[in-house]
PDB file of C-alpha atoms in Angstrom:
ATOM      1  CA  MET A 237      -4.361   1.435  -9.773  1.00  0.00           C
ATOM      2  CA  LEU A 238      -4.459   0.185  -6.206  1.00  0.00           C
ATOM      3  CA  LEU A 239      -7.455   0.630  -3.926  1.00  0.00           C
ATOM      4  CA  GLN A 240      -6.923   0.133  -0.204  1.00  0.00           C
ATOM      5  CA  TRP A 241      -9.324  -0.021   2.721  1.00  0.00           C
ATOM      6  CA  LYS A 242      -7.760   0.211   6.170  1.00  0.00           C
ATOM      7  CA  ILE A 243      -9.943  -1.189   8.959  1.00  0.00           C
ATOM      8  CA  ARG A 244      -9.665  -1.776  12.687  1.00  0.00           C
ATOM      9  CA  THR A 245     -11.171  -5.099  13.750  1.00  0.00           C
ATOM     10  CA  ASN A 246     -10.150  -8.477  15.158  1.00  0.00           C
ATOM     11  CA  HIS A 247      -8.012 -10.984  13.272  1.00  0.00           C
ATOM     12  CA  THR A 248     -10.788 -13.518  12.613  1.00  0.00           C
ATOM     13  CA  ASN A 249     -13.152 -10.896  11.261  1.00  0.00           C
ATOM     14  CA  ALA A 250     -10.463  -9.385   9.037  1.00  0.00           C
ATOM     15  CA  LEU A 251      -9.789 -12.795   7.457  1.00  0.00           C
ATOM     16  CA  ASP A 252     -13.503 -13.390   6.905  1.00  0.00           C
ATOM     17  CA  ILE A 253     -13.998  -9.977   5.278  1.00  0.00           C
ATOM     18  CA  PHE A 254     -11.016 -10.616   3.015  1.00  0.00           C
ATOM     19  CA  ASP A 255     -12.316 -14.020   1.905  1.00  0.00           C
ATOM     20  CA  LYS A 256     -15.684 -12.497   1.022  1.00  0.00           C
ATOM     21  CA  VAL A 257     -14.568  -9.366  -0.819  1.00  0.00           C
ATOM     22  CA  SER A 258     -11.669 -11.054  -2.631  1.00  0.00           C
ATOM     23  CA  GLY A 259     -14.154 -13.444  -4.206  1.00  0.00           C
ATOM     24  CA  MET A 260     -16.282 -10.560  -5.399  1.00  0.00           C
ATOM     25  CA  HIS A 261     -13.260  -8.723  -6.748  1.00  0.00           C
ATOM     26  CA  LYS A 262     -12.035 -11.850  -8.531  1.00  0.00           C
ATOM     27  CA  GLU A 263     -15.373 -12.127 -10.318  1.00  0.00           C
ATOM     28  CA  ASN A 264     -15.184  -8.497 -11.419  1.00  0.00           C
ATOM     29  CA  GLY A 265     -11.743  -7.932 -12.862  1.00  0.00           C
ATOM     30  CA  ALA A 266      -9.305  -7.394  -9.981  1.00  0.00           C
ATOM     31  CA  GLU A 267      -5.741  -8.476 -10.781  1.00  0.00           C
ATOM     32  CA  PHE A 268      -4.995  -9.371  -7.174  1.00  0.00           C
ATOM     33  CA  THR A 269      -6.250  -8.782  -3.626  1.00  0.00           C
ATOM     34  CA  THR A 270      -4.177  -8.818  -0.434  1.00  0.00           C
ATOM     35  CA  LEU A 271      -4.697  -8.626   3.308  1.00  0.00           C
ATOM     36  CA  GLY A 272      -2.039  -7.183   5.612  1.00  0.00           C
ATOM     37  CA  VAL A 273      -1.669  -6.215   9.275  1.00  0.00           C
ATOM     38  CA  LEU A 274       0.016  -2.947  10.269  1.00  0.00           C
ATOM     39  CA  THR A 275       2.563  -1.951  12.893  1.00  0.00           C
ATOM     40  CA  GLY A 276       3.534   1.653  13.511  1.00  0.00           C
ATOM     41  CA  ALA A 277       0.953   4.204  12.419  1.00  0.00           C
ATOM     42  CA  ASP A 278      -2.576   2.740  12.706  1.00  0.00           C
ATOM     43  CA  ASN A 279      -0.996  -0.052  14.736  1.00  0.00           C
ATOM     44  CA  GLY A 280      -2.896  -3.348  14.793  1.00  0.00           C
ATOM     45  CA  SER A 281      -5.268  -2.425  11.982  1.00  0.00           C
ATOM     46  CA  PHE A 282      -5.686  -4.357   8.736  1.00  0.00           C
ATOM     47  CA  ALA A 283      -5.348  -3.255   5.112  1.00  0.00           C
ATOM     48  CA  ILE A 284      -7.288  -4.870   2.269  1.00  0.00           C
ATOM     49  CA  SER A 285      -5.711  -3.850  -1.049  1.00  0.00           C
ATOM     50  CA  VAL A 286      -7.139  -4.521  -4.500  1.00  0.00           C
ATOM     51  CA  ASN A 287      -5.232  -3.912  -7.733  1.00  0.00           C
ATOM     52  CA  PHE A 288      -6.955  -3.057 -11.024  1.00  0.00           C
ATOM     53  CA  LYS A 289      -5.439  -2.564 -14.462  1.00  0.00           C
ATOM     54  CA  ASN A 290      -6.794   0.993 -14.591  1.00  0.00           C
ATOM     55  CA  TYR A 291      -9.589   3.201 -13.295  1.00  0.00           C
ATOM     56  CA  GLU A 292     -12.023   1.838 -15.874  1.00  0.00           C
ATOM     57  CA  SER A 293     -11.512  -1.679 -14.512  1.00  0.00           C
ATOM     58  CA  TYR A 294     -12.190  -0.361 -11.028  1.00  0.00           C
ATOM     59  CA  GLY A 295     -15.339   1.308 -12.352  1.00  0.00           C
ATOM     60  CA  LEU A 296     -16.559  -1.997 -13.789  1.00  0.00           C
ATOM     61  CA  MET A 297     -16.142  -3.607 -10.374  1.00  0.00           C
ATOM     62  CA  ASP A 298     -17.927  -0.754  -8.617  1.00  0.00           C
ATOM     63  CA  ASP A 299     -20.819  -0.930 -11.093  1.00  0.00           C
ATOM     64  CA  ALA A 300     -21.083  -4.694 -10.592  1.00  0.00           C
ATOM     65  CA  TRP A 301     -21.154  -4.258  -6.788  1.00  0.00           C
ATOM     66  CA  ASN A 302     -23.876  -1.614  -6.936  1.00  0.00           C
ATOM     67  CA  ASN A 303     -25.917  -3.546  -9.508  1.00  0.00           C
ATOM     68  CA  SER A 304     -25.909  -6.758  -7.465  1.00  0.00           C
ATOM     69  CA  ASN A 305     -29.270  -5.918  -5.841  1.00  0.00           C
ATOM     70  CA  GLY A 306     -27.611  -5.797  -2.441  1.00  0.00           C
ATOM     71  CA  LYS A 307     -26.054  -9.266  -2.740  1.00  0.00           C
ATOM     72  CA  TRP A 308     -22.549  -8.200  -1.774  1.00  0.00           C
ATOM     73  CA  ASP A 309     -23.675  -5.707   0.861  1.00  0.00           C
ATOM     74  CA  GLN A 310     -25.736  -8.420   2.543  1.00  0.00           C
ATOM     75  CA  LEU A 311     -22.780 -10.813   2.415  1.00  0.00           C
ATOM     76  CA  ILE A 312     -20.429  -8.554   4.387  1.00  0.00           C
ATOM     77  CA  GLU A 313     -23.059  -6.843   6.578  1.00  0.00           C
ATOM     78  CA  PRO A 314     -22.519  -9.321   9.467  1.00  0.00           C
ATOM     79  CA  ASN A 315     -18.833  -8.301   9.531  1.00  0.00           C
ATOM     80  CA  LEU A 316     -19.485  -4.583   9.852  1.00  0.00           C
ATOM     81  CA  GLY A 317     -20.764  -4.349  13.404  1.00  0.00           C
ATOM     82  CA  SER A 318     -19.503  -2.311  16.323  1.00  0.00           C
ATOM     83  CA  ASN A 319     -16.163  -4.176  16.324  1.00  0.00           C
ATOM     84  CA  THR A 320     -15.221  -2.920  12.841  1.00  0.00           C
ATOM     85  CA  GLN A 321     -14.079   0.631  12.112  1.00  0.00           C
ATOM     86  CA  LEU A 322     -13.096   2.014   8.703  1.00  0.00           C
ATOM     87  CA  ILE A 323      -9.941   4.090   9.226  1.00  0.00           C
ATOM     88  CA  GLU A 324      -9.402   5.313   5.677  1.00  0.00           C
ATOM     89  CA  THR A 325      -9.846   4.568   1.987  1.00  0.00           C
ATOM     90  CA  MET A 326      -7.066   5.401  -0.435  1.00  0.00           C
ATOM     91  CA  TYR A 327      -6.575   5.207  -4.195  1.00  0.00           C
ATOM     92  CA  MET A 328      -2.971   4.909  -5.400  1.00  0.00           C
ATOM     93  CA  ARG A 329      -1.433   5.232  -8.870  1.00  0.00           C
ATOM     94  CA  LYS A 330       2.225   4.406  -9.533  1.00  0.00           C
ATOM     95  CA  ILE A 331       4.269   7.329 -10.855  1.00  0.00           C
ATOM     96  CA  VAL A 332       7.687   5.626 -10.669  1.00  0.00           C
ATOM     97  CA  GLY A 333       8.923   2.223  -9.524  1.00  0.00           C
ATOM     98  CA  ASN A 334       9.711  -1.369 -10.466  1.00  0.00           C
ATOM     99  CA  ILE A 335       6.817  -3.364  -8.939  1.00  0.00           C
ATOM    100  CA  ASP A 336       4.154  -4.297 -11.488  1.00  0.00           C
ATOM    101  CA  GLY A 337       2.598  -7.222  -9.662  1.00  0.00           C
ATOM    102  CA  PRO A 338       2.976  -9.577  -6.700  1.00  0.00           C
ATOM    103  CA  ASN A 339       5.984 -11.818  -6.233  1.00  0.00           C
ATOM    104  CA  ASP A 340       5.859 -15.342  -4.789  1.00  0.00           C
ATOM    105  CA  LYS A 341       6.225 -14.226  -1.140  1.00  0.00           C
ATOM    106  CA  LEU A 342       3.921 -13.088   1.634  1.00  0.00           C
ATOM    107  CA  SER A 343       5.992  -9.917   1.752  1.00  0.00           C
ATOM    108  CA  VAL A 344       6.671  -7.301   4.391  1.00  0.00           C
ATOM    109  CA  TRP A 345       6.425  -3.630   3.426  1.00  0.00           C
ATOM    110  CA  SER A 346       7.835  -0.373   4.744  1.00  0.00           C
ATOM    111  CA  ILE A 347       5.375   2.364   3.805  1.00  0.00           C
ATOM    112  CA  TRP A 348       5.705   6.130   4.118  1.00  0.00           C
ATOM    113  CA  LEU A 349       2.903   8.590   3.415  1.00  0.00           C
ATOM    114  CA  PHE A 350       4.266  12.057   2.663  1.00  0.00           C
ATOM    115  CA  GLU A 351       3.652  15.408   1.001  1.00  0.00           C
ATOM    116  CA  CYS A 352       5.839  17.165  -1.587  1.00  0.00           C
ATOM    117  CA  ASP A 353       5.023  20.108  -3.863  1.00  0.00           C
ATOM    118  CA  ASP A 354       7.681  19.109  -6.428  1.00  0.00           C
ATOM    119  CA  GLN A 355       6.539  15.937  -8.244  1.00  0.00           C
ATOM    120  CA  GLN A 356       9.648  15.838 -10.425  1.00  0.00           C
ATOM    121  CA  ALA A 357      11.792  15.733  -7.293  1.00  0.00           C
ATOM    122  CA  VAL A 358       9.700  12.796  -6.081  1.00  0.00           C
ATOM    123  CA  ILE A 359      10.277  10.980  -9.370  1.00  0.00           C
ATOM    124  CA  ASP A 360      13.986  11.798  -9.407  1.00  0.00           C
ATOM    125  CA  SER A 361      14.414  10.476  -5.856  1.00  0.00           C
ATOM    126  CA  PHE A 362      13.644   6.929  -6.979  1.00  0.00           C
ATOM    127  CA  GLU A 363      17.083   6.079  -8.380  1.00  0.00           C
ATOM    128  CA  ILE A 364      18.940   7.118  -5.219  1.00  0.00           C
ATOM    129  CA  ASP A 365      16.517   5.309  -2.944  1.00  0.00           C
ATOM    130  CA  TRP A 366      16.368   2.163  -5.076  1.00  0.00           C
ATOM    131  CA  LYS A 367      20.160   1.860  -5.191  1.00  0.00           C
ATOM    132  CA  HIS A 368      20.295   2.072  -1.399  1.00  0.00           C
ATOM    133  CA  TYR A 369      17.245  -0.069  -0.632  1.00  0.00           C
ATOM    134  CA  ASN A 370      18.158  -2.769  -3.150  1.00  0.00           C
ATOM    135  CA  SER A 371      21.650  -3.092  -1.659  1.00  0.00           C
ATOM    136  CA  ASN A 372      19.975  -3.765   1.698  1.00  0.00           C
ATOM    137  CA  GLY A 373      17.665  -6.563   0.546  1.00  0.00           C
ATOM    138  CA  CYS A 374      14.650  -4.660  -0.781  1.00  0.00           C
ATOM    139  CA  THR A 375      12.923  -6.633  -3.583  1.00  0.00           C
ATOM    140  CA  GLY A 376      10.923  -3.778  -5.104  1.00  0.00           C
ATOM    141  CA  LEU A 377      10.053  -0.123  -4.655  1.00  0.00           C
ATOM    142  CA  ASN A 378       7.140   2.008  -5.881  1.00  0.00           C
ATOM    143  CA  ILE A 379       6.202   5.639  -5.347  1.00  0.00           C
ATOM    144  CA  MET A 380       2.502   6.297  -5.897  1.00  0.00           C
ATOM    145  CA  SER A 381       0.305   9.368  -6.017  1.00  0.00           C
ATOM    146  CA  THR A 382      -2.749   9.210  -3.758  1.00  0.00           C
ATOM    147  CA  SER A 383      -6.358  10.306  -3.816  1.00  0.00           C
ATOM    148  CA  GLY A 384      -9.436   9.715  -1.706  1.00  0.00           C
ATOM    149  CA  ALA A 385     -11.534  11.456   0.913  1.00  0.00           C
ATOM    150  CA  ASP A 386      -8.724  11.319   3.467  1.00  0.00           C
ATOM    151  CA  TYR A 387      -6.023  12.523   1.051  1.00  0.00           C
ATOM    152  CA  PRO A 388      -7.676  14.989  -1.349  1.00  0.00           C
ATOM    153  CA  ARG A 389      -4.565  17.011  -2.189  1.00  0.00           C
ATOM    154  CA  PRO A 390      -2.591  16.268  -5.395  1.00  0.00           C
ATOM    155  CA  ASN A 391       0.805  16.523  -3.663  1.00  0.00           C
ATOM    156  CA  GLN A 392       0.463  13.471  -1.416  1.00  0.00           C
ATOM    157  CA  TYR A 393       2.390  10.278  -2.109  1.00  0.00           C
ATOM    158  CA  VAL A 394       3.002   6.754  -0.858  1.00  0.00           C
ATOM    159  CA  PHE A 395       6.533   5.306  -0.781  1.00  0.00           C
ATOM    160  CA  ALA A 396       6.293   1.491  -0.583  1.00  0.00           C
ATOM    161  CA  ALA A 397       9.373  -0.732  -0.208  1.00  0.00           C
ATOM    162  CA  ARG A 398       9.011  -4.531  -0.306  1.00  0.00           C
ATOM    163  CA  PHE A 399      11.078  -7.069   1.660  1.00  0.00           C
ATOM    164  CA  ASP A 400      10.885 -10.863   1.989  1.00  0.00           C
ATOM    165  CA  SER A 401      10.813 -10.797   5.811  1.00  0.00           C
ATOM    166  CA  MET A 402      10.703  -8.478   8.806  1.00  0.00           C
ATOM    167  CA  THR A 403      14.257  -9.616   9.627  1.00  0.00           C
ATOM    168  CA  GLN A 404      15.428  -8.313   6.265  1.00  0.00           C
ATOM    169  CA  LEU A 405      13.536  -5.066   6.766  1.00  0.00           C
ATOM    170  CA  GLY A 406      15.121  -4.689  10.200  1.00  0.00           C
ATOM    171  CA  LYS A 407      18.604  -5.218   8.747  1.00  0.00           C
ATOM    172  CA  HIS A 408      17.841  -2.528   6.181  1.00  0.00           C
ATOM    173  CA  PHE A 409      16.891  -0.032   8.895  1.00  0.00           C
ATOM    174  CA  ASP A 410      20.060  -0.835  10.871  1.00  0.00           C
ATOM    175  CA  LYS A 411      22.263  -0.227   7.823  1.00  0.00           C
ATOM    176  CA  THR A 412      20.347   2.924   6.872  1.00  0.00           C
ATOM    177  CA  MET A 413      20.911   4.499  10.272  1.00  0.00           C
ATOM    178  CA  GLU A 414      24.652   3.905   9.874  1.00  0.00           C
ATOM    179  CA  ASN A 415      24.934   5.150   6.282  1.00  0.00           C
ATOM    180  CA  SER A 416      25.846   8.849   6.386  1.00  0.00           C
ATOM    181  CA  ASN A 417      26.562   8.895   2.632  1.00  0.00           C
ATOM    182  CA  TYR A 418      22.953   7.972   1.880  1.00  0.00           C
ATOM    183  CA  TRP A 419      21.568  10.710   4.130  1.00  0.00           C
ATOM    184  CA  ASN A 420      23.876  13.272   2.533  1.00  0.00           C
ATOM    185  CA  GLU A 421      22.670  12.255  -0.936  1.00  0.00           C
ATOM    186  CA  ILE A 422      19.016  12.766  -0.094  1.00  0.00           C
ATOM    187  CA  LYS A 423      19.153  15.691   2.346  1.00  0.00           C
ATOM    188  CA  ASP A 424      18.119  18.307  -0.271  1.00  0.00           C
ATOM    189  CA  TYR A 425      15.179  16.178  -1.365  1.00  0.00           C
ATOM    190  CA  HIS A 426      14.112  15.453   2.204  1.00  0.00           C
ATOM    191  CA  SER A 427      14.032  19.183   2.898  1.00  0.00           C
ATOM    192  CA  LYS A 428      11.160  19.346   0.369  1.00  0.00           C
ATOM    193  CA  ILE A 429       8.960  16.654   1.898  1.00  0.00           C
ATOM    194  CA  ARG A 430       6.748  16.384   4.960  1.00  0.00           C
ATOM    195  CA  ILE A 431       6.189  12.882   6.322  1.00  0.00           C
ATOM    196  CA  ILE A 432       2.579  12.279   7.368  1.00  0.00           C
ATOM    197  CA  LYS A 433       2.997   8.782   8.766  1.00  0.00           C
ATOM    198  CA  ASN A 434       5.017   5.577   8.510  1.00  0.00           C
ATOM    199  CA  TYR A 435       4.047   1.964   9.104  1.00  0.00           C
ATOM    200  CA  ASN A 436       5.136  -1.570   8.296  1.00  0.00           C
ATOM    201  CA  LEU A 437       2.690  -3.984   6.696  1.00  0.00           C
ATOM    202  CA  ARG A 438       2.965  -7.751   6.952  1.00  0.00           C
ATOM    203  CA  MET A 439       0.975  -9.536   4.237  1.00  0.00           C
ATOM    204  CA  LEU A 440      -1.231 -12.261   5.727  1.00  0.00           C
ATOM    205  CA  LYS A 441      -3.113 -13.524   2.702  1.00  0.00           C
ATOM    206  CA  ARG A 442      -3.523 -12.846  -0.990  1.00  0.00           C
ATOM    207  CA  GLN A 443      -5.449 -13.880  -4.067  1.00  0.00           C
ATOM    208  CA  ILE A 444      -3.794 -13.513  -7.456  1.00  0.00           C
ATOM    209  CA  ASN A 445      -5.985 -13.532 -10.568  1.00  0.00           C
ATOM    210  CA  ILE A 446      -3.381 -12.764 -13.277  1.00  0.00           C
TER     211      ILE A 446
END
């Protein structure tokens, strides 16, 4: 499962927070931790994402944090002043996709948050989208269910497509706009979904522990 904190702060502070919390997560079972900057929705904010094998592994980390006698809270307290705002916290669990871990790139991501009452339709959409995205340079695609205080409903999902560069992502968007066959294939499915927001994420830094 993937846990993500989205914060609004300056670049230097975001890097410092990442260096501190990634060390703590490494000590307590995280498979990898990444830092990315967003364009589009929540423009200019930063996302710290931490991947755990399962919810139990996340629970072990959370217990370790809260049993540290304030050690970790004190470490990041200087970073949490008036220039840092928590935008949202989100938990994500993959329901279909082909990304099981990080590749060897500081990747760029196209991310869509959406609602759909038909989970099977969400799952079935993967093959059509992957065929199209992969032909346009996408290196991996996951669709994840979400939970958290900001997204409490069970019908909310994250669509995350990975590219090696923003140039490649831009080429994909150009080709998508011109591809009427693709839009015809997915029009019935798209009539079932409501897009909440879309943003691109450029990975700035990562720590891999697996």
